[in-house]
mmCIF file of C-alpha atoms and ligand atoms in Angstrom:
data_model
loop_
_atom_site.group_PDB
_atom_site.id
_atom_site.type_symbol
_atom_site.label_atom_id
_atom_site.label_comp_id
_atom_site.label_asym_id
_atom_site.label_seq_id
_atom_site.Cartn_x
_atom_site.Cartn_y
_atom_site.Cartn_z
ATOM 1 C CA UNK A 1 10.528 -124.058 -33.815
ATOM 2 C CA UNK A 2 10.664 -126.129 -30.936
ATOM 3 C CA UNK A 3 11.351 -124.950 -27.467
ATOM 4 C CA UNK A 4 14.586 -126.453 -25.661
ATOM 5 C CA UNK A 5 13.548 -128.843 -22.869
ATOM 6 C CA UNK A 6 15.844 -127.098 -20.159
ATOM 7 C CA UNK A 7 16.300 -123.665 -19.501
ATOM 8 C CA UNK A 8 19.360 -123.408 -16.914
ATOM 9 C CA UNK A 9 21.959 -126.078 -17.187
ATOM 10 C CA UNK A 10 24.800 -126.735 -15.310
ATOM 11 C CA UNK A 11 27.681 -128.366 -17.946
ATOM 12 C CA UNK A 12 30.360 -130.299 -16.349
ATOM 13 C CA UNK A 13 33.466 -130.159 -18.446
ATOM 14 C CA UNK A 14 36.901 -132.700 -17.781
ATOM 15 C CA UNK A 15 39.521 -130.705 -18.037
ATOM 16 C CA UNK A 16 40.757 -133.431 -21.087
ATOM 17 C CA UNK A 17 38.367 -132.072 -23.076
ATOM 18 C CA UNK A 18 39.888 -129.326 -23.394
ATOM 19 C CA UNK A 19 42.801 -130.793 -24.364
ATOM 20 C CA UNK A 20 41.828 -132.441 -27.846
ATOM 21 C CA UNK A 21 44.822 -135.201 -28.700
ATOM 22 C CA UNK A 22 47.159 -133.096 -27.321
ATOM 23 C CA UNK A 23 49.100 -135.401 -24.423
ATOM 24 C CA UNK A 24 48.167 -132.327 -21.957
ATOM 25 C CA UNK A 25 47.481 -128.630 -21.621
ATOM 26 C CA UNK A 26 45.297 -126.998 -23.569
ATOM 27 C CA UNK A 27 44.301 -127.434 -27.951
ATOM 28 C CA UNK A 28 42.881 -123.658 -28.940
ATOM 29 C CA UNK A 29 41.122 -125.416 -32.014
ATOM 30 C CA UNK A 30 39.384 -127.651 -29.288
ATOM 31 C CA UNK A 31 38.294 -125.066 -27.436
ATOM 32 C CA UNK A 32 37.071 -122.886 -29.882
ATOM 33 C CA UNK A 33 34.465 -126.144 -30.576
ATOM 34 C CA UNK A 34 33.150 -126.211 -27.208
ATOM 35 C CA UNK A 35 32.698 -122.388 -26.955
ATOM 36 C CA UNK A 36 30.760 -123.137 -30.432
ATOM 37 C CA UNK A 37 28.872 -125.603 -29.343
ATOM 38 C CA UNK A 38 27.870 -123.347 -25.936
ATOM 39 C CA UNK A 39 26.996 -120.208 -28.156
ATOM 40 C CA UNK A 40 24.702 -122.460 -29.923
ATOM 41 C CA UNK A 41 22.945 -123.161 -27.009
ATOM 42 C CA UNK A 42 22.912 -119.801 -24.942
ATOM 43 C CA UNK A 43 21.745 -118.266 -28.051
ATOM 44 C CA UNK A 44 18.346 -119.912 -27.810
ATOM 45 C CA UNK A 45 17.838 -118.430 -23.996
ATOM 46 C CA UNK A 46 19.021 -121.604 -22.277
ATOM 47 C CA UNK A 47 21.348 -120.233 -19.482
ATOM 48 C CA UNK A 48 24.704 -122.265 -18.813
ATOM 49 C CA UNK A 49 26.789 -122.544 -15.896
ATOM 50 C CA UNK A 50 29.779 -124.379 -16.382
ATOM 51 C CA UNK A 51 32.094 -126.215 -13.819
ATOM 52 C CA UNK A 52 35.744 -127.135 -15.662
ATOM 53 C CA UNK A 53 37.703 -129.671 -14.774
ATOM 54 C CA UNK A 54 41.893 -129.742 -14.367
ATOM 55 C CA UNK A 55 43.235 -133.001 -15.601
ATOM 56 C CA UNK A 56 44.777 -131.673 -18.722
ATOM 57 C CA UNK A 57 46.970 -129.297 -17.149
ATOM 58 C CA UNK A 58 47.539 -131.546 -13.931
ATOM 59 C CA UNK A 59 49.000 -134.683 -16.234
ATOM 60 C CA UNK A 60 51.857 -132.281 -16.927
ATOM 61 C CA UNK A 61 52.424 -132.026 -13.242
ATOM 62 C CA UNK A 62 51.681 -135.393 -11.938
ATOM 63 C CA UNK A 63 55.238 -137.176 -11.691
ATOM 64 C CA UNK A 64 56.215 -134.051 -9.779
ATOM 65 C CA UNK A 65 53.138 -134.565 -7.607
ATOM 66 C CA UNK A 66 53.297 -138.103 -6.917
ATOM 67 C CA UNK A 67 54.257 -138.755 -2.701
ATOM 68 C CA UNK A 68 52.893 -135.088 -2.255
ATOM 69 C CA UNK A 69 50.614 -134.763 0.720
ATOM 70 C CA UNK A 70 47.369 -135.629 -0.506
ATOM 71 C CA UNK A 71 45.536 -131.561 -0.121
ATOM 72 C CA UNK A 72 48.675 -129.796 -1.312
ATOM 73 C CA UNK A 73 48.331 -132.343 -4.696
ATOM 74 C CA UNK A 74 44.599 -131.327 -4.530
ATOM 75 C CA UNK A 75 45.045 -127.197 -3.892
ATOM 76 C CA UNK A 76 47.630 -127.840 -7.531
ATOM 77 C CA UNK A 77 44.543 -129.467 -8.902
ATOM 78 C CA UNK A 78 42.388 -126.949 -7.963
ATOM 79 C CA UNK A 79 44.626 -124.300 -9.026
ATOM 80 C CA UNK A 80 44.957 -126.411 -12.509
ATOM 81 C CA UNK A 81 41.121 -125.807 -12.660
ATOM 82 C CA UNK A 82 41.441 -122.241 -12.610
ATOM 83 C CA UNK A 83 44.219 -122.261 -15.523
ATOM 84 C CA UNK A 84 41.112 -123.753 -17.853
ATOM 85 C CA UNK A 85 38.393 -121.155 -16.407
ATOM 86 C CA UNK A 86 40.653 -118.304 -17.570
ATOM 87 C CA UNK A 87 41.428 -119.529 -20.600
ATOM 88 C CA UNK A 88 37.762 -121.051 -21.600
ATOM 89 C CA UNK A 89 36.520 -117.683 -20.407
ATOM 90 C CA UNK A 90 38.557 -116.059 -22.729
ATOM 91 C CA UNK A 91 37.119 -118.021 -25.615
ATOM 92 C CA UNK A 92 34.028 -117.434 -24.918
ATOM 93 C CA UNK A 93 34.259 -113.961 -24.646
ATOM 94 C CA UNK A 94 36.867 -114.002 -27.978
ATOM 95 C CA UNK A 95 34.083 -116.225 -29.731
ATOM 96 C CA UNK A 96 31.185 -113.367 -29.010
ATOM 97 C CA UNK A 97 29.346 -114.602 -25.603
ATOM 98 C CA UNK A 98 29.912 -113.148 -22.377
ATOM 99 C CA UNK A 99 31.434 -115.445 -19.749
ATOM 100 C CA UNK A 100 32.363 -114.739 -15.720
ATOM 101 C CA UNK A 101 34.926 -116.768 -13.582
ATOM 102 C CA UNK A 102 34.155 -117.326 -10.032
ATOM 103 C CA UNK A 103 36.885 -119.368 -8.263
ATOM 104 C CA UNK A 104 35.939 -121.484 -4.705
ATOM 105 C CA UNK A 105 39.443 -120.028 -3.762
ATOM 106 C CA UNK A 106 39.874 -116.713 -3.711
ATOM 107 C CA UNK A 107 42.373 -115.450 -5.972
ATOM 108 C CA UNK A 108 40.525 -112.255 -6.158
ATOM 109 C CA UNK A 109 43.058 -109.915 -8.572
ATOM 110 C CA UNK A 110 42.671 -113.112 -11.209
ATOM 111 C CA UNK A 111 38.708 -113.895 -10.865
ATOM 112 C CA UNK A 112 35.851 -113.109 -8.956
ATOM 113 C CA UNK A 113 34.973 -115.148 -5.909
ATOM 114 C CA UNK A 114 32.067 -117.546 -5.836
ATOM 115 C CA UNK A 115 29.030 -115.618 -5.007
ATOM 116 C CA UNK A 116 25.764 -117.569 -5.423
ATOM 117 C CA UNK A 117 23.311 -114.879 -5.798
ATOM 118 C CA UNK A 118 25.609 -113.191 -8.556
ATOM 119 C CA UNK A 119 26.173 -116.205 -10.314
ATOM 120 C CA UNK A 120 22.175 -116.363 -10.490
ATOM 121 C CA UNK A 121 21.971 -113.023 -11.695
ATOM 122 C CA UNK A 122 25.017 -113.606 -14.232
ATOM 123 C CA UNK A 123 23.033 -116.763 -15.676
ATOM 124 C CA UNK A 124 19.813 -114.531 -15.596
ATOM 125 C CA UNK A 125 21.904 -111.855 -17.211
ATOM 126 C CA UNK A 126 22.550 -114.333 -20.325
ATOM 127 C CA UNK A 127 26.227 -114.361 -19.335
ATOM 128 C CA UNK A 128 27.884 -117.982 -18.991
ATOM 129 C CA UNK A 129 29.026 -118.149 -15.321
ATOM 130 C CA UNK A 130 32.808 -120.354 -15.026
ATOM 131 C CA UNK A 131 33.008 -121.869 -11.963
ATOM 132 C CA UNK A 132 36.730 -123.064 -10.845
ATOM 133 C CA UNK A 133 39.102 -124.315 -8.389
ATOM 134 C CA UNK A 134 35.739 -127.128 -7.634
ATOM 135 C CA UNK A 135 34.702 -126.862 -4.457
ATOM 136 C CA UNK A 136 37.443 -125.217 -2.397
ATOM 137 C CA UNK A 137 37.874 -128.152 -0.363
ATOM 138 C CA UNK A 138 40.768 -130.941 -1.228
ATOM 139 C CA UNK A 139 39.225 -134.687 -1.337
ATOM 140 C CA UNK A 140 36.552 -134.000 -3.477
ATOM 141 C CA UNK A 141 36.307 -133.844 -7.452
ATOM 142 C CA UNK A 142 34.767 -131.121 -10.186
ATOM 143 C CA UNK A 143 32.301 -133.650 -10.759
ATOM 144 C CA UNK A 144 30.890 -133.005 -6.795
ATOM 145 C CA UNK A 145 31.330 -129.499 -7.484
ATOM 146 C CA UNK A 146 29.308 -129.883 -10.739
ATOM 147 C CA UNK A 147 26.364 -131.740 -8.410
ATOM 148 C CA UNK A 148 27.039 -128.868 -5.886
ATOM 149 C CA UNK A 149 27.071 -125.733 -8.016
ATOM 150 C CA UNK A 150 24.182 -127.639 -10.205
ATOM 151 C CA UNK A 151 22.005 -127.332 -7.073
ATOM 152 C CA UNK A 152 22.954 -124.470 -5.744
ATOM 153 C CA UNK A 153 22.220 -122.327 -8.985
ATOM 154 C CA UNK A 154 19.329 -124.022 -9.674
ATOM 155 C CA UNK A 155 19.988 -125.293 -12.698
ATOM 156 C CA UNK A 156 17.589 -128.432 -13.672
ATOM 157 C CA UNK A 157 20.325 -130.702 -15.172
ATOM 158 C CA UNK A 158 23.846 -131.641 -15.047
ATOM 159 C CA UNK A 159 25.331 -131.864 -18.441
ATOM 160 C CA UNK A 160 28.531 -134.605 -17.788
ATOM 161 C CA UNK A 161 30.407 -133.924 -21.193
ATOM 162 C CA UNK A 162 32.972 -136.739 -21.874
ATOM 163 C CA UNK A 163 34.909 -138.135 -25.163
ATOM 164 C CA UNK A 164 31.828 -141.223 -25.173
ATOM 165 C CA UNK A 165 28.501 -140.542 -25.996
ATOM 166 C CA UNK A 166 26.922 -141.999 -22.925
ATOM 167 C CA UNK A 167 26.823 -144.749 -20.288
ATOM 168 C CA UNK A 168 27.534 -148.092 -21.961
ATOM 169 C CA UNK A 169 27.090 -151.656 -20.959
ATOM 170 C CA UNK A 170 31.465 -152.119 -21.250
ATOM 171 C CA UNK A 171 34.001 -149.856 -22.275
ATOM 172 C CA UNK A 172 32.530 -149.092 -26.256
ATOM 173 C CA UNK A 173 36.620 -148.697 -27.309
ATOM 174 C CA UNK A 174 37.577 -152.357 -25.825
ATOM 175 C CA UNK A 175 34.201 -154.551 -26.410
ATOM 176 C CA UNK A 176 32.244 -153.940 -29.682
ATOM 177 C CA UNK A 177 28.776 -155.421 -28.431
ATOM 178 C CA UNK A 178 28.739 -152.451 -25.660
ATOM 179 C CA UNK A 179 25.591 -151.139 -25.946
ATOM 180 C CA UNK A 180 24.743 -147.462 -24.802
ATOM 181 C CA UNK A 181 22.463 -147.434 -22.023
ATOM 182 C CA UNK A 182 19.190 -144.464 -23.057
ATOM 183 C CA UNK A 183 18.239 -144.008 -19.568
ATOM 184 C CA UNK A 184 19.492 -145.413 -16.009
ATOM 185 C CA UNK A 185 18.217 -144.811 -12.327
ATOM 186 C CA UNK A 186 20.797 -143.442 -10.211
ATOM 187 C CA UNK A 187 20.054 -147.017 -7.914
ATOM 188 C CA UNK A 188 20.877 -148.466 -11.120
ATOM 189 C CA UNK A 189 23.903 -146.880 -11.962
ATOM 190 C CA UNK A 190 25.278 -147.263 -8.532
ATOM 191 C CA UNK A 191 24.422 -151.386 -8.211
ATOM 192 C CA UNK A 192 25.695 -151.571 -11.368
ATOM 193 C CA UNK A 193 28.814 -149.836 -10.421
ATOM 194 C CA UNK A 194 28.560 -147.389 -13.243
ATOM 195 C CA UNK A 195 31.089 -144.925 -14.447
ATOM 196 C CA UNK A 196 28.958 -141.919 -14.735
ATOM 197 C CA UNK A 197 30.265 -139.764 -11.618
ATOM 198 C CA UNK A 198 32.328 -140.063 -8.384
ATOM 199 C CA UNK A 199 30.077 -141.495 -5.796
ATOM 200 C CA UNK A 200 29.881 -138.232 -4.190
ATOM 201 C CA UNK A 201 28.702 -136.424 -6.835
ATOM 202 C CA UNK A 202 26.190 -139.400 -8.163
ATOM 203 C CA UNK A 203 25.052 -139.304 -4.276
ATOM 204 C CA UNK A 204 24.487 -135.448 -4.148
ATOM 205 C CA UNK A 205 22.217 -135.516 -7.356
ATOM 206 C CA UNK A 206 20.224 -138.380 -6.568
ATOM 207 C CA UNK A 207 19.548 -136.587 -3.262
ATOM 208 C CA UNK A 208 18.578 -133.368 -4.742
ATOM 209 C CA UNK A 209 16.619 -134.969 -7.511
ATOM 210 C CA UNK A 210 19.185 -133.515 -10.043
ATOM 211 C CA UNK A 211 19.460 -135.633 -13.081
ATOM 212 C CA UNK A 212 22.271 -136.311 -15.272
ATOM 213 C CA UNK A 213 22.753 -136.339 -19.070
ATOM 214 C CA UNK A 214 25.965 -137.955 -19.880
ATOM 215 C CA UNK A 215 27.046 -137.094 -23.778
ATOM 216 C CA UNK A 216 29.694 -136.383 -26.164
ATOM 217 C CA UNK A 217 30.554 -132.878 -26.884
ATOM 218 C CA UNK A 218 33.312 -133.776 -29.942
ATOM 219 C CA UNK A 219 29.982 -135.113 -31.575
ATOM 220 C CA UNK A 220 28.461 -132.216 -33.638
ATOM 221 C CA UNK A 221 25.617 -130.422 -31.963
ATOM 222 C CA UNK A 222 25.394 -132.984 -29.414
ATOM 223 C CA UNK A 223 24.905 -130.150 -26.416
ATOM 224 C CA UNK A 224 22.518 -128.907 -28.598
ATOM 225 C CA UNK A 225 20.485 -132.095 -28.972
ATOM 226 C CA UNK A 226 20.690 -132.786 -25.336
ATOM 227 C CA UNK A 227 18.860 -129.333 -24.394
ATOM 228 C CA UNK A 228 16.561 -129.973 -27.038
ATOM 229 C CA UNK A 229 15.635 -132.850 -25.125
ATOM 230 C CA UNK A 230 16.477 -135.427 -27.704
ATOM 231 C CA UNK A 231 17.730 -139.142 -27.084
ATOM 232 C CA UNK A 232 21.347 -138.086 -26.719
ATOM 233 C CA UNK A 233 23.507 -140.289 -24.554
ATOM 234 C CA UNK A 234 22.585 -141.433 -21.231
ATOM 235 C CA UNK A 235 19.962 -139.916 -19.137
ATOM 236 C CA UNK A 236 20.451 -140.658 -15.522
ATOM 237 C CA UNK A 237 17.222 -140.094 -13.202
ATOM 238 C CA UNK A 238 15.637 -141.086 -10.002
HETATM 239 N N1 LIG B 301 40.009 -130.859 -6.753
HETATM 240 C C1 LIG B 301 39.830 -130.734 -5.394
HETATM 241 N N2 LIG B 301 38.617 -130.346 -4.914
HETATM 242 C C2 LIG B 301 37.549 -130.097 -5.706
HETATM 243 C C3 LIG B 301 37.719 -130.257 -7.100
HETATM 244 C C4 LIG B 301 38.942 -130.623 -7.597
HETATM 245 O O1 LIG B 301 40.752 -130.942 -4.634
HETATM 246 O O2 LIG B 301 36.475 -129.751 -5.207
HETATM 247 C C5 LIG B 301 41.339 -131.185 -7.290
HETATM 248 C C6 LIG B 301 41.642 -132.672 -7.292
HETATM 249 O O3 LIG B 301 43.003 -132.851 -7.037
HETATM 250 C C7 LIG B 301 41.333 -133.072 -8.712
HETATM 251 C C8 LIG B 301 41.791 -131.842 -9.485
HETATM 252 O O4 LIG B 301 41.436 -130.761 -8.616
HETATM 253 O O5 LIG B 301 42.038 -134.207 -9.108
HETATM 254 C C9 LIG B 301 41.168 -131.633 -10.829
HETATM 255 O O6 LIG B 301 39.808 -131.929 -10.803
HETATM 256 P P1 LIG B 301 39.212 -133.220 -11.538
HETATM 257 O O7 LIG B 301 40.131 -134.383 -11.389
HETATM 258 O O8 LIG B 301 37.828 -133.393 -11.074
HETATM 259 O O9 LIG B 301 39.263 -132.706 -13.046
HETATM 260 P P2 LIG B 301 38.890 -133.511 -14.374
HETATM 261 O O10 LIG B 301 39.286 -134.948 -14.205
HETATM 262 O O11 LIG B 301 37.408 -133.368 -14.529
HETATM 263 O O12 LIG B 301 39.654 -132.805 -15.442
#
C-alpha cells in the first residue's frame, strides 16, 4: 500500500460546509460526511488539526449584526466558530475518533484553551485537535488562523476545503471553459488576484513556506486523495 504524502495536516473548514443546502446552521447528515471523510484519513496515521470556520451560523445573525461595531460583529463571529467546534467535535467523537476543542478565547467551562504544546501532543496522541474562535483577535479571518495554527503545530500543509474542487481560471458555476488550475505559486495567485485565501493568510503561508491544497470535500474521498498526494484540486506553493 502506498504511504500518504503528509503526515500532519492542518484542514481549514468554512463554516458553510458544514451547513450542506441548508440556508444556515448546521446539516447533521453533512457533518457526519466530513467526520467520515477525516476518520478515513486519521486512520492511516496522518494526524489532523482542524481550524472551523463560522459563516453558517453567523448568516443567521447577520441582519442583526449589520451597523455593529466592527470587533463586537467579529467576537459574534468568533463565538459562531466555537458553536461548529462543539458540535464537529461531537461527531467526531459520536463517529469513533477522538477529537479536542481548544478555543483562542477562553471559555474555559465549554473547551479547553489553546495550548500549543498540548495541541502537539493531542495530534501526536492520534486525537484530532479543533481549533475555534480563529485567532482571538477581531479583523482577521479562520483562514489566517488556519495559516497561523498550520505553522504553529507544524503541520506541513494547509488543507483549504471548499464546495469547488480547486482554483479555477473563472468562477466554474458562471463560465463553462473555467479551467482548474493543478498547481499555482503563491506570486501567482496573488498577481493573479486569486481566490484561494484572505491576503493575510495567503501572505503568512508563503512566508513560512506552508503550502496550500485547495479541494472539495463533498467529492468522495477527495481528503483522502489529497494526503495521498494525488492531483486533487489546486496545489498552491512557493
Ligand atoms: N473572526 C475573527 N477573528 C478570527 C477569525 C474569525 O474576528 O481570527 C470572526 C470574523 O467576524 C469572521 C467570523 O469570525 O467573519 C467567522 O470566521 P470566517 O468568516 O473566517 O468563517 P468562514 O467564512 O470560514 O465560515
Amino acid at each position: 500500500m502506498s504511504t500518504p504524502a503528509y503526515s500532519r495536516v492542518l484542514l481549514k473548514l468554512s463554516g458553510e460546509a458544514l451547513m450542506g443546502d441548508d440556508a444556515f446552521g448546521i446539516n447533521r447528515a453533512t457533518v457526519e460526511k466530513i467526520v467520515a471523510q477525516v476518520k478515513e484519513v486519521a486512520e492511516m496515521g496522518v494526524q489532523i488539526a482542524i481550524v472551523i470556520g463560522g459563516g453558517n451560523i453567523f448568516r443567521g445573525v447577520s441582519q442583526g449584526a449589520a451597523g455593529m461595531d466592527r470587533a463586537n460583529a467579529d467576537y459574534m463571529g468568533m463565538l459562531a466558530t466555537v458553536i461548529n467546534a462543539i458540535a464537529l467535535g461531537d461527531a467526531m467523537n459520536r463517529g469513533g475518533l477522538i477529537a479536542r476543542v481548544q478555543s483562542a478565547l477562553s471559555i474555559e467551562p465549554v473547551v479547553e484553551p489553546y495550548i500549543r504544546g498540548k495541541a502537539i501532543r493531542y495530534l501526536e496522541e492520534g486525537k484530532v485537535v479543533i481549533f475555534a474562535a480563529g485567532t482571538g483577535n477581531p479583523f482577521f479571518t479562520t483562514d489566517t488562523a488556519a495559516a497561523l495554527r498550520g505553522r504553529e503545530v507544524e503541520a506541513q500543509i494547509v488543507l483549504k476545503a471548499t464546495k469547488v474542487d480547486g482554483v479555477y481560471t473563472a468562477d466554474p458555476m458562471k463560465d463553462k471553459t473555467a479551467t482548474r488550475y493543478h498547481k499555482i505559486t503563491f506570486d501567482e495567485a496573488f498577481v493573479k488576484n486569486l481566490k484561494v485565501m484572505d491576503a493575510t493568510a495567503l501572505a503568512l503561508c508563503r512566508d513560512q513556506k506552508l503550502p496550500i491544497n485547495v479541494f472539495s470535500i463533498f467529492k468522495e474521498g477527495g481528503l483522502k486523495r489529497v494526503i495521498m498526494g494525488e492531483d486533487e484540486g489546486t496545489l498552491v506553493h512557493n
